[in-house]
XYZ file of C-alpha atoms in Angstrom:
522
model
C 28.442 47.413 -53.471
C 28.141 49.188 -50.341
C 24.136 49.364 -50.727
C 24.144 45.729 -51.153
C 26.465 45.144 -48.055
C 24.033 47.428 -46.113
C 20.995 45.615 -47.235
C 22.670 42.340 -46.299
C 23.554 43.973 -42.615
C 21.499 42.257 -39.835
C 21.440 45.964 -38.523
C 19.409 47.210 -41.578
C 16.703 44.773 -40.944
C 16.587 45.586 -37.217
C 16.260 49.153 -38.064
C 13.434 48.563 -40.587
C 11.607 46.478 -37.809
C 11.994 49.236 -35.123
C 10.811 51.867 -37.560
C 7.674 49.773 -38.625
C 7.042 49.394 -34.451
C 7.291 53.114 -33.877
C 5.248 53.944 -36.914
C 2.459 51.574 -35.356
C 2.857 52.478 -31.820
C 2.830 56.292 -32.524
C 0.110 56.682 -35.333
C -1.636 53.479 -35.410
C -2.482 51.877 -32.148
C -4.472 53.584 -29.574
C -4.717 51.124 -26.499
C -1.266 51.459 -24.851
C -0.351 54.837 -23.665
C 3.249 53.644 -22.694
C 4.354 52.335 -26.085
C 2.803 55.337 -27.895
C 5.122 57.664 -25.721
C 7.721 55.137 -25.584
C 7.430 52.855 -28.625
C 10.800 50.586 -28.026
C 11.292 51.135 -24.310
C 7.520 50.509 -23.752
C 7.655 47.186 -25.302
C 10.477 46.349 -23.044
C 8.725 47.170 -20.259
C 5.898 44.770 -21.124
C 8.253 41.927 -21.875
C 9.836 42.299 -18.573
C 6.380 42.361 -16.729
C 5.456 39.297 -18.518
C 8.603 37.148 -17.631
C 8.453 38.728 -14.142
C 7.117 35.615 -12.205
C 10.281 33.810 -13.731
C 12.913 36.635 -12.827
C 11.570 36.563 -9.107
C 11.338 32.951 -8.942
C 14.821 32.261 -10.153
C 16.708 35.517 -9.645
C 15.176 38.043 -7.064
C 13.431 35.964 -4.342
C 15.402 33.939 -1.791
C 14.774 30.074 -0.940
C 12.357 30.766 1.835
C 10.052 33.790 0.663
C 8.098 32.874 -2.653
C 4.561 31.788 -2.395
C 2.517 29.711 -2.971
C 5.455 27.525 -3.040
C 9.161 28.924 -2.145
C 12.105 27.540 -3.900
C 13.208 25.292 -1.109
C 10.045 23.497 -1.259
C 10.004 23.213 -4.911
C 13.524 22.051 -4.991
C 12.809 19.313 -2.488
C 9.951 18.002 -4.612
C 11.957 17.944 -7.582
C 15.034 16.256 -5.993
C 12.736 13.606 -4.466
C 11.013 13.029 -7.563
C 14.192 12.419 -9.635
C 15.752 10.287 -6.865
C 18.432 13.101 -6.317
C 20.121 13.905 -3.106
C 17.365 16.091 -1.240
C 19.337 16.461 1.809
C 20.512 19.831 3.532
C 23.852 20.795 4.665
C 25.287 22.812 7.008
C 22.379 23.328 9.241
C 18.960 25.165 8.674
C 18.387 28.378 7.111
C 14.822 28.532 8.578
C 13.733 31.509 11.111
C 12.680 29.460 14.064
C 11.122 32.604 15.726
C 8.599 33.140 12.625
C 5.167 32.584 13.869
C 3.423 29.342 13.227
C 6.934 27.649 12.730
C 6.473 23.695 13.315
C 8.382 21.947 15.979
C 7.751 18.316 15.948
C 8.748 16.714 19.406
C 10.784 13.686 19.023
C 11.351 10.902 21.790
C 14.476 9.997 23.952
C 14.152 6.616 22.360
C 12.246 6.215 19.443
C 10.241 3.253 17.843
C 12.606 0.854 16.086
C 10.476 -1.485 13.462
C 11.433 -5.234 14.082
C 13.324 -6.681 11.162
C 10.000 -8.531 9.792
C 8.160 -5.235 9.767
C 6.534 -4.472 6.288
C 7.848 -0.872 6.289
C 11.662 -2.534 6.002
C 10.656 -4.276 2.902
C 9.088 -1.092 1.581
C 9.622 2.088 3.441
C 7.023 3.702 1.015
C 3.939 1.651 2.392
C 1.793 3.389 4.671
C -1.976 2.448 4.612
C -4.769 4.486 6.450
C -5.893 3.328 9.709
C -9.591 3.791 9.287
C -11.773 2.146 6.654
C -13.982 4.484 4.818
C -17.743 3.333 4.595
C -17.459 0.501 7.236
C -19.615 2.510 10.030
C -22.373 2.861 7.577
C -22.075 -0.684 6.277
C -21.522 0.361 2.678
C -21.387 -2.858 0.296
C -17.895 -1.937 -0.850
C -15.917 -0.297 1.957
C -12.322 1.060 1.525
C -9.031 1.316 3.395
C -6.746 3.383 1.383
C -3.391 1.619 0.578
C -1.622 5.156 1.327
C -1.936 7.884 3.905
C -0.966 10.198 0.865
C -3.272 10.516 -2.379
C -3.725 12.527 -5.337
C -6.341 15.294 -4.967
C -9.047 16.187 -7.485
C -7.551 17.503 -10.687
C -9.751 17.062 -13.997
C -8.796 16.018 -17.361
C -9.291 19.048 -19.295
C -7.990 21.378 -16.579
C -4.720 19.245 -17.006
C -3.530 17.504 -20.016
C -4.151 13.997 -21.079
C -0.400 13.110 -20.529
C -0.347 14.779 -17.197
C -3.365 12.689 -15.906
C -2.021 9.405 -17.503
C 1.503 10.131 -15.581
C -0.276 10.774 -12.309
C -2.455 7.833 -12.518
C 0.491 5.432 -13.412
C 2.362 6.839 -10.628
C -0.482 6.289 -8.496
C -0.760 2.771 -9.480
C 2.979 2.236 -8.803
C 2.491 3.997 -5.308
C -0.786 2.263 -4.485
C -2.515 5.517 -3.541
C -5.765 6.511 -5.108
C -6.162 9.191 -7.814
C -9.191 11.549 -7.657
C -10.879 12.400 -10.980
C -11.747 16.151 -10.025
C -14.860 17.088 -11.243
C -14.202 16.655 -14.831
C -15.347 12.918 -14.218
C -13.510 9.702 -15.267
C -11.523 10.065 -18.612
C -9.439 7.129 -20.327
C -6.538 8.719 -18.539
C -7.567 7.814 -14.956
C -7.833 4.260 -16.031
C -4.215 2.557 -15.687
C -4.583 0.808 -12.696
C -4.736 3.140 -9.921
C -7.753 3.184 -7.475
C -9.873 6.054 -8.320
C -12.228 8.281 -6.297
C -15.030 9.648 -8.609
C -15.706 13.370 -7.680
C -19.043 14.791 -8.697
C -19.304 18.512 -8.673
C -21.941 21.140 -9.031
C -22.049 20.574 -12.885
C -22.628 16.550 -12.459
C -19.971 16.213 -15.272
C -19.966 12.603 -16.875
C -23.263 11.661 -14.563
C -25.514 13.925 -16.325
C -27.961 14.700 -19.180
C -26.963 17.243 -21.768
C -29.114 19.926 -20.025
C -27.244 19.337 -16.891
C -29.338 17.555 -14.627
C -28.002 14.493 -12.583
C -28.391 10.980 -13.768
C -28.435 8.306 -11.241
C -28.264 5.533 -13.862
C -25.231 6.834 -15.545
C -23.647 7.171 -12.283
C -24.621 3.376 -11.747
C -23.230 2.323 -15.207
C -20.072 4.122 -14.809
C -19.391 2.506 -11.501
C -20.656 -0.992 -12.679
C -18.112 -0.695 -15.646
C -15.173 0.578 -13.676
C -14.160 -1.749 -10.730
C -11.375 0.797 -9.859
C -13.800 3.257 -8.664
C -13.804 2.851 -4.715
C -15.606 6.105 -3.533
C -17.447 8.785 -4.560
C -16.631 12.705 -3.480
C -19.504 15.064 -3.497
C -17.710 18.438 -4.167
C -19.557 21.206 -2.205
C -16.833 23.897 -2.831
C -12.840 24.065 -3.001
C -9.893 26.137 -1.441
C -9.505 28.150 -4.725
C -12.767 29.485 -5.201
C -15.464 28.502 -2.725
C -18.927 29.390 -3.759
C -17.872 30.823 -6.991
C -18.149 27.492 -9.193
C -15.862 27.044 -12.408
C -15.425 27.226 -16.065
C -13.398 25.321 -18.370
C -12.764 27.754 -21.494
C -14.123 26.335 -24.914
C -10.751 26.835 -26.119
C -9.359 23.719 -23.635
C -12.573 21.625 -24.853
C -12.297 18.787 -27.549
C -14.417 16.320 -28.486
C -13.088 13.739 -26.177
C -13.519 16.120 -23.350
C -17.166 16.903 -24.601
C -17.927 13.341 -24.754
C -16.352 12.646 -21.204
C -18.144 15.291 -19.455
C -21.382 15.134 -21.663
C -21.274 18.698 -22.716
C -21.785 20.379 -25.795
C -18.952 21.449 -28.148
C -17.817 25.080 -28.963
C -19.146 26.340 -25.468
C -17.281 27.124 -22.055
C -18.066 24.285 -19.430
C -19.876 26.172 -16.702
C -19.784 24.759 -13.259
C -22.608 26.470 -11.004
C -21.575 27.606 -7.717
C -24.268 25.495 -5.860
C -25.878 22.159 -6.314
C -29.240 21.696 -8.172
C -30.072 18.366 -6.294
C -30.231 19.756 -3.053
C -30.543 23.105 -0.906
C -30.479 21.917 2.722
C -28.949 19.280 4.964
C -31.629 16.696 4.901
C -31.588 16.883 1.091
C -27.954 16.427 0.837
C -27.846 13.770 3.251
C -30.709 11.971 1.232
C -28.835 12.509 -1.947
C -25.430 10.907 -0.397
C -27.407 7.868 1.049
C -29.146 7.296 -2.377
C -25.694 7.438 -4.196
C -24.332 4.878 -1.762
C -27.191 2.620 -1.876
C -27.529 2.539 -5.606
C -23.685 2.067 -6.040
C -22.473 0.299 -3.103
C -19.581 2.918 -2.758
C -18.743 4.862 0.227
C -19.755 8.558 -0.310
C -18.099 11.916 1.099
C -18.027 15.385 0.826
C -15.424 17.852 -0.104
C -15.468 21.697 1.169
C -13.898 24.676 1.767
C -14.616 26.033 5.479
C -15.996 29.416 6.259
C -19.450 29.744 8.216
C -19.997 26.807 10.780
C -23.773 26.828 11.409
C -24.362 24.407 8.362
C -21.708 22.040 9.821
C -23.149 22.204 13.221
C -26.528 21.111 11.570
C -24.635 18.236 9.529
C -23.225 16.815 12.538
C -26.448 17.090 14.502
C -28.362 15.109 11.735
C -25.841 12.817 11.340
C -25.900 11.913 15.219
C -29.512 11.895 15.235
C -30.193 9.787 11.963
C -26.824 7.511 11.634
C -26.772 8.703 8.209
C -24.441 10.984 6.222
C -21.086 11.267 4.557
C -18.412 8.590 4.945
C -15.710 10.960 4.613
C -15.137 14.429 4.740
C -12.228 16.253 2.753
C -11.445 19.643 4.291
C -9.773 21.865 1.718
C -7.707 24.644 2.899
C -8.370 28.303 1.694
C -4.720 28.398 0.665
C -6.085 28.057 -2.968
C -5.509 24.944 -5.368
C -4.954 24.180 -8.809
C -8.231 25.928 -10.031
C -7.883 29.794 -11.146
C -10.106 32.215 -9.279
C -10.477 35.956 -8.729
C -8.237 37.490 -6.427
C -10.694 38.189 -3.676
C -11.802 34.692 -3.778
C -8.639 33.325 -3.741
C -7.091 35.366 -1.239
C -9.921 36.175 1.100
C -12.757 33.549 0.900
C -12.571 30.538 3.173
C -10.333 29.579 5.983
C -6.839 28.347 5.528
C -6.482 24.447 6.182
C -5.240 24.479 10.033
C -8.246 26.881 11.145
C -10.894 25.244 9.006
C -9.816 21.652 10.030
C -9.690 22.391 13.925
C -13.369 23.960 13.926
C -14.945 21.500 11.702
C -13.280 18.456 13.587
C -14.488 20.009 17.055
C -17.783 20.077 15.962
C -17.983 16.442 14.794
C -16.002 15.325 18.056
C -18.776 17.222 20.154
C -21.348 14.815 18.615
C -19.030 11.801 19.005
C -18.648 11.251 15.335
C -14.851 11.532 14.771
C -13.906 7.885 14.891
C -16.904 7.107 12.526
C -15.862 9.653 9.895
C -12.862 9.478 7.799
C -10.905 12.885 7.600
C -9.075 13.759 4.516
C -6.965 17.014 4.691
C -5.947 18.890 1.768
C -3.955 22.379 1.348
C -0.342 22.624 0.819
C 0.290 19.476 2.837
C 2.443 17.452 0.549
C 5.694 17.790 2.871
C 6.559 15.731 5.976
C 6.343 18.385 8.622
C 3.115 19.563 7.169
C 1.596 16.238 6.692
C 2.369 15.538 10.487
C 0.866 18.397 11.837
C -2.306 17.359 9.888
C -2.198 13.913 11.442
C -1.710 15.364 14.764
C -5.008 17.330 14.450
C -7.028 14.212 13.545
C -6.477 13.797 9.716
C -6.499 9.981 8.231
C -5.020 10.811 5.016
C -3.582 13.730 2.968
C -4.801 14.749 -0.593
C -2.018 16.593 -2.443
C -2.455 18.354 -6.126
C 0.236 21.125 -6.742
C 2.745 19.084 -5.288
C 2.038 15.995 -7.469
C 2.053 18.352 -10.273
C 5.403 19.614 -9.355
C 6.859 16.427 -9.070
C 5.969 15.488 -12.812
C 7.689 19.044 -13.925
C 5.074 21.839 -12.993
C 7.277 24.971 -12.564
C 4.873 27.079 -10.778
C 4.451 29.184 -13.991
C 1.027 30.190 -12.967
C -0.494 29.768 -16.422
C -2.820 27.100 -15.721
C -5.819 28.898 -16.838
C -4.419 30.499 -19.864
C -3.850 27.079 -21.841
C -0.287 28.202 -22.328
C 1.420 25.971 -19.629
C 5.076 25.683 -20.550
C 5.536 22.252 -19.150
C 2.534 20.856 -21.054
C 0.651 19.878 -17.635
C -2.101 22.276 -17.677
C -3.218 22.917 -21.330
C -4.616 20.939 -24.097
C -1.907 22.059 -26.553
C -0.831 19.265 -28.302
C 2.696 20.706 -29.058
C 3.363 21.619 -25.335
C 2.176 18.161 -24.159
C 4.517 16.665 -26.505
C 7.665 17.078 -23.880
C 5.864 14.928 -21.609
C 7.294 11.411 -21.461
C 4.879 9.496 -19.583
C 6.874 6.670 -18.418
C 9.450 9.040 -16.930
C 6.793 11.369 -15.229
C 4.929 8.368 -13.542
C 8.212 7.303 -12.093
C 8.883 10.643 -10.900
C 5.563 11.037 -9.195
C 6.124 7.402 -7.615
C 9.616 8.609 -6.360
C 8.110 11.467 -4.615
C 5.486 9.885 -3.225
C 7.651 7.102 -2.108
C 10.033 9.784 -0.488
C 7.358 11.695 1.381
C 5.699 8.461 3.048
C 9.164 7.413 3.996
C 10.113 10.491 5.554
C 6.632 10.817 7.263
C 7.279 7.291 8.494
C 10.869 8.149 9.582
C 9.895 11.228 11.880
C 6.814 9.219 13.124
C 9.237 6.484 14.507
C 11.583 9.201 15.780
C 8.414 10.486 17.999
C 8.102 7.058 19.341
C 5.017 5.680 17.173
C 4.445 3.120 14.474
C 1.925 4.967 12.292
C 1.351 8.746 11.925
C -2.202 8.208 13.191
C -0.746 7.944 16.729
C 0.548 11.644 16.605
C -1.232 13.668 19.135
C -1.641 17.336 19.468
C 0.951 17.485 22.074
C 3.678 16.084 19.926
C 3.900 19.269 17.968
C 4.459 22.631 18.969
C 4.121 26.062 17.158
C 6.281 29.182 17.525
C 4.500 32.258 18.779
C 6.824 34.704 17.139
C 10.177 36.486 18.258
C 9.523 35.993 21.929
C 11.204 32.598 22.778
C 7.645 31.236 23.329
C 6.065 28.138 21.821
C 2.650 26.288 22.102
C 1.286 22.859 21.665
C -1.477 22.540 18.947
C -3.919 21.459 21.880
C -3.434 24.720 23.327
C -3.416 26.713 20.166
C -6.470 25.083 19.051
C -8.139 24.297 21.966
C -8.939 20.490 21.505
C -7.331 17.039 21.794
C -8.121 14.666 18.955
C -9.993 11.612 19.529
C -7.522 8.667 19.796
C -7.672 6.264 16.987
C -8.328 2.556 17.569
C -5.079 1.294 16.176
C -3.767 -2.372 16.780
C -0.863 -2.711 14.494
C 0.820 -2.463 11.069
C 0.100 -5.955 9.958
C -3.753 -5.583 10.669
C -3.721 -2.816 8.312
C -1.946 -4.718 5.263
C -4.083 -7.792 5.751
C -7.266 -5.700 5.812
C -9.859 -7.365 3.302
C -10.965 -4.006 2.312
C -7.349 -2.495 1.405
C -6.815 -0.949 -1.852
C -3.732 -0.388 -4.089
C -3.974 -4.059 -5.340
C -1.135 -3.828 -7.886
C 1.359 -2.329 -5.211
C -0.052 -4.710 -2.759
C 0.951 -7.598 -4.937
C 4.317 -6.236 -5.473
C 4.909 -5.975 -1.422
C 3.703 -9.674 -1.102
C 6.236 -10.925 -3.859
């Protein structure tokens, strides 16, 4: 009787399991010294190391110290996306003396929109002030309906349900959705404007051997009227000059068909383009795509050496040809996984990168002719306004958009084990994504972000954030009670943007966001 009770005891079986683990670790496995010497405690150590990011995220780190996004930033995104209270009580917990702290200078009497102002009907509407492709006389110029848009995140890197959620949310918000270099998928086609990203592997517009196909590009544009522009990716903030790889484990037949790649092999993105190797060749490639498709064409790049940017600006000023827009990606990293040295040390962070490139094009009298897109942890009102004050025309957001639909910053994007189902091809993990709910959450985050950008703009005395100047924002110089305007910190004043009024933007024939625009007019 006692033997049967012992066999039925949970502790007996726990002991058996521990005994097997001890025998295995001491006499069989050779790869881990810690578990050989300490079979039980060693496994606990590895388990704690595995869940370390989660422990620090929720227990150890304070609200403002964690990277890449701290708890306060994530909480603001989560609350905004859920339409919950995102206010802050009892004053700020920020250190005003920390170097680089942003101070936005409000006016004594701000701008009070009239009762018939479009923002009174929908505070989440804020079109861009420039028209992409107008200067180069493209057949289909494009004014983004929103100054906030979704940056390039490919289907394959993100799950089908995540891409669909973002696209449907973008359709509600009226913003555009960049495909990422994985090309246009069925999940990008739920009504939002789309920017087609073309990377070094030419996914979706290539032959099976990897060579670029103009015929396939023209066919894709002809069959998909929601494509509004083409972005030629030179590099990205996460890994400039490194290229990329989508592991074979994340590639299914659908992804292979979309990208025009074989099954069973890692999808490799080379470090550099095969279609061009110098500035004139790149400009010719851009012009050929614009001529054949009628769409505006721009470039996306992380910023390091500036010599070739000087050459590009000079060539554009001389020939009147070149990209219609430039997306400047900060070296703060993005959704793409990268080696530590690339992620941490290669390319400049956004503010330095943007300031240096903008000044180059300003010296060549081109800043009013190019649409500047800023990217790099800018999905917060104060950081977006910093970018607008420096000369940005719109903001691209990626990780913030992911968090709005449920990303918890687990930093497992490259493992195919994303616990929220956002950055994985695992069907079971994707099962928790309710597309209807998540698309609404992206829309609510986007709406709140745009609304708060507009409210702060009005507090500064302006109708549109493009009117912000380099003297409207000051940066803390550290613990010395000194601040410095952006114009002094970066050594330039942005070129004033020709701006008439808000109604001119809304009534523009090139304005995107057709579905959202129709809702506004009702």
